[in-house]
Coordinates of C-alpha atoms in Angstrom, one line a residue:
M1 CA 9.1 2.1 -18.9
R2 CA 12.6 1.0 -17.9
F3 CA 13.7 1.8 -14.3
D4 CA 17.2 1.8 -12.8
R5 CA 16.0 0.6 -9.5
I6 CA 12.8 -1.1 -8.1
I7 CA 11.7 -0.8 -4.5
V8 CA 8.9 -2.8 -2.9
A9 CA 7.5 -1.8 0.5
D10 CA 5.7 -4.2 2.8
W11 CA 4.0 -1.8 5.2
S12 CA 3.1 -2.3 8.8
A13 CA 0.3 -1.1 11.1
A14 CA 2.1 -1.9 14.3
N15 CA 1.2 0.3 17.3
L16 CA 4.7 0.1 18.8
P17 CA 8.2 -0.4 17.4
T18 CA 8.4 -3.9 16.2
S19 CA 10.7 -6.5 17.8
A20 CA 14.4 -6.2 17.0
V21 CA 14.5 -10.1 17.0
N22 CA 11.1 -11.1 15.5
R23 CA 10.9 -9.2 12.3
A24 CA 7.7 -10.7 10.9
N25 CA 5.6 -7.5 11.5
A26 CA 8.3 -4.9 10.6
V27 CA 8.2 -2.7 7.6
W28 CA 10.3 -4.4 4.9
L29 CA 11.8 -2.7 1.9
G30 CA 13.1 -4.9 -1.0
C31 CA 15.4 -3.4 -3.6
H32 CA 16.7 -4.7 -6.9
D33 CA 18.9 -2.9 -9.4
A34 CA 21.9 -3.6 -11.6
E35 CA 24.1 -4.5 -8.6
G36 CA 21.6 -7.1 -7.4
G37 CA 19.1 -7.3 -4.5
A38 CA 18.9 -6.2 -0.9
E39 CA 16.3 -6.0 1.8
W40 CA 16.0 -3.7 4.8
H41 CA 13.7 -3.9 7.8
H42 CA 12.4 -1.0 9.9
R43 CA 10.9 -1.2 13.4
T44 CA 8.9 2.0 12.7
R45 CA 7.1 3.5 9.8
A46 CA 8.9 6.9 10.4
S47 CA 12.3 5.2 9.9
A48 CA 11.1 3.5 6.7
E49 CA 9.7 6.8 5.3
D50 CA 13.0 8.5 6.1
Q51 CA 14.8 5.9 4.0
L52 CA 12.3 6.2 1.2
N53 CA 12.8 9.9 1.1
G54 CA 16.5 9.4 0.9
L55 CA 16.1 6.9 -2.0
I56 CA 13.9 9.4 -3.8
E57 CA 16.3 12.3 -3.3
T58 CA 19.2 10.1 -4.6
A59 CA 17.3 9.0 -7.7
V60 CA 16.4 12.6 -8.6
A61 CA 19.9 13.9 -7.9
Q62 CA 21.5 11.1 -10.0
G63 CA 19.1 11.4 -12.9
A64 CA 18.0 7.7 -12.3
R65 CA 14.5 6.3 -12.6
L66 CA 13.0 4.6 -9.5
L67 CA 9.8 2.6 -9.2
I68 CA 8.4 2.1 -5.6
G69 CA 5.5 -0.3 -5.0
F70 CA 3.5 -0.2 -1.8
D71 CA 1.4 -3.1 -0.6
F72 CA -1.7 -1.1 0.6
A73 CA -4.6 0.4 -1.3
M74 CA -3.7 3.7 -3.0
A75 CA -7.4 4.7 -3.0
Y76 CA -10.9 3.7 -1.8
P77 CA -14.1 2.7 -3.6
A78 CA -15.7 5.6 -5.4
G79 CA -17.7 7.9 -3.2
L80 CA -15.5 8.2 -0.1
A81 CA -13.3 11.0 -1.3
A82 CA -16.4 13.1 -2.3
R83 CA -18.1 12.5 1.0
L84 CA -15.1 13.6 3.1
T85 CA -13.6 16.3 0.9
G86 CA -16.2 17.3 -1.7
E87 CA -13.8 16.1 -4.5
T88 CA -13.5 12.8 -6.3
S89 CA -9.7 13.0 -6.5
P90 CA -7.7 10.5 -4.5
R91 CA -5.2 13.2 -3.8
A92 CA -7.8 15.2 -1.9
L93 CA -8.4 12.1 0.2
W94 CA -4.7 11.6 0.8
R95 CA -4.5 15.3 2.0
W96 CA -7.5 14.8 4.2
L97 CA -6.0 11.7 5.8
A98 CA -2.6 13.5 6.2
G99 CA -4.4 16.1 8.3
A100 CA -6.4 13.6 10.4
I101 CA -3.9 10.7 11.0
E102 CA -1.5 11.1 13.9
D103 CA 1.4 8.6 13.6
A104 CA 4.2 9.2 16.1
P105 CA 7.8 8.2 15.6
D106 CA 7.2 5.2 17.9
N107 CA 4.3 3.9 15.8
R108 CA 1.6 5.1 18.2
N109 CA -1.3 6.2 16.1
N110 CA -5.0 7.2 16.0
R111 CA -6.1 5.1 13.0
F112 CA -9.2 3.6 14.8
A113 CA -10.3 7.1 16.0
V114 CA -10.1 8.4 12.4
A115 CA -11.9 5.3 11.1
Q116 CA -14.7 5.9 13.6
A117 CA -14.9 9.6 12.6
V118 CA -15.2 8.5 8.9
N119 CA -18.0 6.1 9.8
E120 CA -19.8 9.0 11.6
A121 CA -19.9 10.9 8.3
F122 CA -22.3 8.2 7.1
P123 CA -25.5 8.6 9.2
E124 CA -27.3 6.3 6.8
G125 CA -26.0 3.3 8.7
P126 CA -23.0 1.6 10.2
G127 CA -19.8 1.5 8.4
P128 CA -18.0 1.5 6.0
F129 CA -15.0 0.6 8.2
W130 CA -15.2 -2.5 10.3
S131 CA -13.2 -4.9 12.6
H132 CA -11.0 -3.9 15.5
P133 CA -9.1 -5.7 18.4
T134 CA -11.6 -7.5 20.7
D135 CA -9.9 -5.9 23.7
Q136 CA -10.7 -2.4 22.5
H137 CA -13.9 -0.5 22.5
W138 CA -14.9 1.4 19.4
P139 CA -18.7 1.9 19.4
G140 CA -18.6 3.5 15.9
I141 CA -16.8 0.6 14.3
P142 CA -18.6 -2.7 13.8
G143 CA -16.6 -5.7 14.9
Q144 CA -17.8 -7.7 12.0
R145 CA -18.8 -7.2 8.4
R146 CA -22.4 -8.3 8.7
G147 CA -24.9 -5.5 9.2
I148 CA -23.1 -3.0 6.9
D149 CA -25.1 -2.2 3.8
Y150 CA -22.7 -0.6 1.4
A151 CA -25.4 0.1 -1.2
V152 CA -27.2 2.3 1.3
L153 CA -23.9 4.1 2.0
G154 CA -23.4 4.7 -1.7
L155 CA -20.2 2.8 -1.7
A156 CA -18.9 -0.5 -3.0
E157 CA -17.4 -3.1 -0.6
H158 CA -14.5 -3.8 -2.9
R159 CA -12.7 -1.9 -5.6
L160 CA -12.3 -3.4 -9.0
A161 CA -8.7 -4.0 -8.2
E162 CA -9.6 -6.4 -5.4
A163 CA -11.9 -8.3 -7.8
A164 CA -9.1 -8.7 -10.2
A165 CA -6.7 -10.0 -7.5
P166 CA -8.3 -13.0 -5.8
G167 CA -7.6 -13.0 -2.1
A168 CA -7.1 -9.3 -1.8
K169 CA -9.0 -7.8 1.1
S170 CA -11.2 -4.7 1.1
P171 CA -9.6 -1.6 2.5
W172 CA -12.6 -1.2 4.8
M173 CA -11.4 -4.2 6.9
L174 CA -9.1 -2.8 9.6
F175 CA -8.0 -5.8 11.6
N176 CA -7.5 -9.6 11.6
P177 CA -5.3 -11.7 9.3
G178 CA -5.0 -10.5 5.8
S179 CA -6.5 -7.1 6.4
V180 CA -5.1 -4.1 4.7
G181 CA -7.3 -1.3 6.0
S182 CA -5.0 -0.1 8.8
Q183 CA -2.0 -0.2 6.6
T184 CA -4.0 1.9 4.1
L185 CA -5.0 4.5 6.6
L186 CA -1.5 4.9 7.9
G187 CA 0.1 4.6 4.4
L188 CA -1.9 7.2 2.4
P189 CA -0.6 10.2 4.5
M190 CA 2.9 9.1 3.5
I191 CA 1.9 8.9 -0.1
H192 CA 0.6 12.4 0.1
R193 CA 4.0 13.6 1.5
L194 CA 6.1 11.6 -1.0
A195 CA 3.9 12.8 -4.0
L196 CA 4.9 16.4 -3.1
C197 CA 8.6 15.6 -3.7
P198 CA 10.0 17.0 -7.0
G199 CA 10.1 14.4 -9.8
V200 CA 7.5 12.1 -8.2
V201 CA 4.3 10.9 -9.9
V202 CA 1.7 8.3 -8.7
W203 CA 0.3 5.6 -11.0
P204 CA -2.4 5.4 -12.2
F205 CA -3.5 8.8 -11.1
D206 CA -1.1 10.9 -13.2
P207 CA -1.3 11.1 -17.0
P208 CA 0.8 8.7 -19.1
E209 CA 3.0 11.5 -20.4
A210 CA 4.0 12.4 -16.8
L211 CA 4.7 8.8 -16.0
A212 CA 7.0 8.4 -19.0
G213 CA 9.3 11.2 -18.0
A214 CA 9.2 11.0 -14.2
A215 CA 12.2 10.2 -12.1
V216 CA 10.2 8.4 -9.5
V217 CA 6.9 6.5 -9.9
L218 CA 4.8 5.3 -6.9
A219 CA 2.4 2.4 -7.4
E220 CA 0.2 -0.1 -5.5
V221 CA 1.4 -3.7 -5.5
Y222 CA 0.0 -6.9 -4.1
P223 CA 2.8 -9.4 -3.3
S224 CA 0.3 -12.3 -3.0
L225 CA 0.1 -12.3 -6.8
I226 CA 3.3 -14.4 -6.5
A227 CA 2.3 -16.3 -3.3
G228 CA 3.7 -19.6 -4.5
P229 CA 7.3 -18.5 -5.2
V230 CA 7.2 -16.4 -2.0
A231 CA 6.3 -19.5 0.1
I232 CA 9.1 -21.5 -1.4
E233 CA 11.6 -18.6 -0.9
A234 CA 10.6 -18.1 2.7
N235 CA 10.9 -21.8 3.6
R236 CA 14.1 -22.3 1.7
H237 CA 15.9 -19.5 3.4
A238 CA 14.0 -19.5 6.8
I239 CA 13.1 -15.8 6.4
P240 CA 9.9 -13.9 7.2
R241 CA 7.3 -14.1 4.4
D242 CA 7.3 -10.3 4.3
Q243 CA 11.0 -10.3 3.5
A244 CA 10.5 -13.0 0.8
Q245 CA 7.7 -11.0 -0.7
V246 CA 9.7 -7.8 -1.2
R247 CA 12.7 -9.7 -2.4
L248 CA 10.9 -11.6 -5.1
L249 CA 8.5 -8.9 -6.3
S250 CA 11.3 -6.3 -6.6
R251 CA 13.3 -8.9 -8.5
A252 CA 10.4 -9.8 -10.9
L253 CA 9.6 -6.1 -11.6
W254 CA 13.3 -5.4 -12.2
R255 CA 13.6 -8.2 -14.7
L256 CA 10.5 -7.1 -16.6
S257 CA 11.7 -3.5 -16.6
Q258 CA 15.1 -4.5 -18.1
A259 CA 13.3 -6.5 -20.7
D260 CA 11.0 -3.6 -21.6
A261 CA 8.1 -5.8 -20.6
L262 CA 6.4 -3.7 -17.8
A263 CA 3.9 -2.0 -20.1
P264 CA 1.2 -4.7 -19.9
L265 CA 1.2 -4.4 -16.1
L266 CA 0.7 -0.7 -16.3
E267 CA -2.7 -1.0 -18.1
A268 CA -5.6 0.0 -15.9
P269 CA -9.4 0.4 -16.5
P270 CA -11.0 3.9 -16.5
E271 CA -12.3 3.4 -12.9
A272 CA -8.7 3.3 -11.7
A273 CA -8.5 7.1 -12.0
E274 CA -10.5 7.3 -8.7
Q275 CA -10.2 3.8 -7.2
G276 CA -6.6 3.0 -8.0
W277 CA -5.2 -0.3 -9.4
I278 CA -2.8 -3.0 -8.4
L279 CA 0.3 -3.2 -10.6
G280 CA 0.3 -6.6 -12.2
A281 CA -3.3 -7.5 -11.3
N282 CA -4.2 -7.9 -15.0
D283 CA -1.3 -10.3 -15.7
P284 CA 0.0 -12.1 -12.6
A285 CA 1.4 -14.9 -14.8
L286 CA 3.8 -12.3 -16.3
L287 CA 5.2 -11.6 -12.8
A288 CA 5.6 -15.2 -11.9
G289 CA 7.2 -15.9 -15.3
A290 CA 9.8 -13.2 -14.6
L291 CA 11.0 -15.3 -11.6
G292 CA 11.2 -18.5 -13.6

């Protein structure tokens, strides 16, 4: 599992183009390859997706291997896909979300309306999505977690991947610090589109033999697995934490790839076929060690 280039994407759920000056909430792409490292920021998700498409096309055309990691959940706890699509496949859910989510070139989007519609598909009780800005009114989305009975909904509150990565938030949480729910709702339609490109597979949903021969592999990452080095890097260079995250995680994955040491990070439990998995969650010490 050696790659010629590693990209790590820190996604954004911004409702407008982010500031040209304050880049803390922008989309950040970190790259590492044989020529070294680089980071790019994008004020909109559309701009970032355009660059990712270009990087994928270049890798396929050059016969190079590319790994792209995204810092949002690639799937939900078991049960959601079946409720909305009649299938357990995460791909069916990506396709459903691609049809439901509206995400304009200026970042304006309907993610809370889609979350509310999903909640309405569970007449058993409130949820599963929760949390929204206090100045907005979404009667179908509880403002807080309490009161949601996930057992009654036939869902889990967390995926196994979150349990394996302390600090990782549930994709049901849409707003407030540390949340990943909005990024997931806005990111999965893009994964649907990218996965349709020739030469692209998605780990851990595609079989190992497809993974081994693919030009491009998409995966879920969690940069907080290396939170300590990230904090040091951000302080040392006075850069946004998001930029430090993509810089160091792409560097760590690149070094492991060149040492033929990525295989342990690509191990995932059987449940990952529906719920997804975080690359490196089973051995964060290996990631941190690659930065040493």
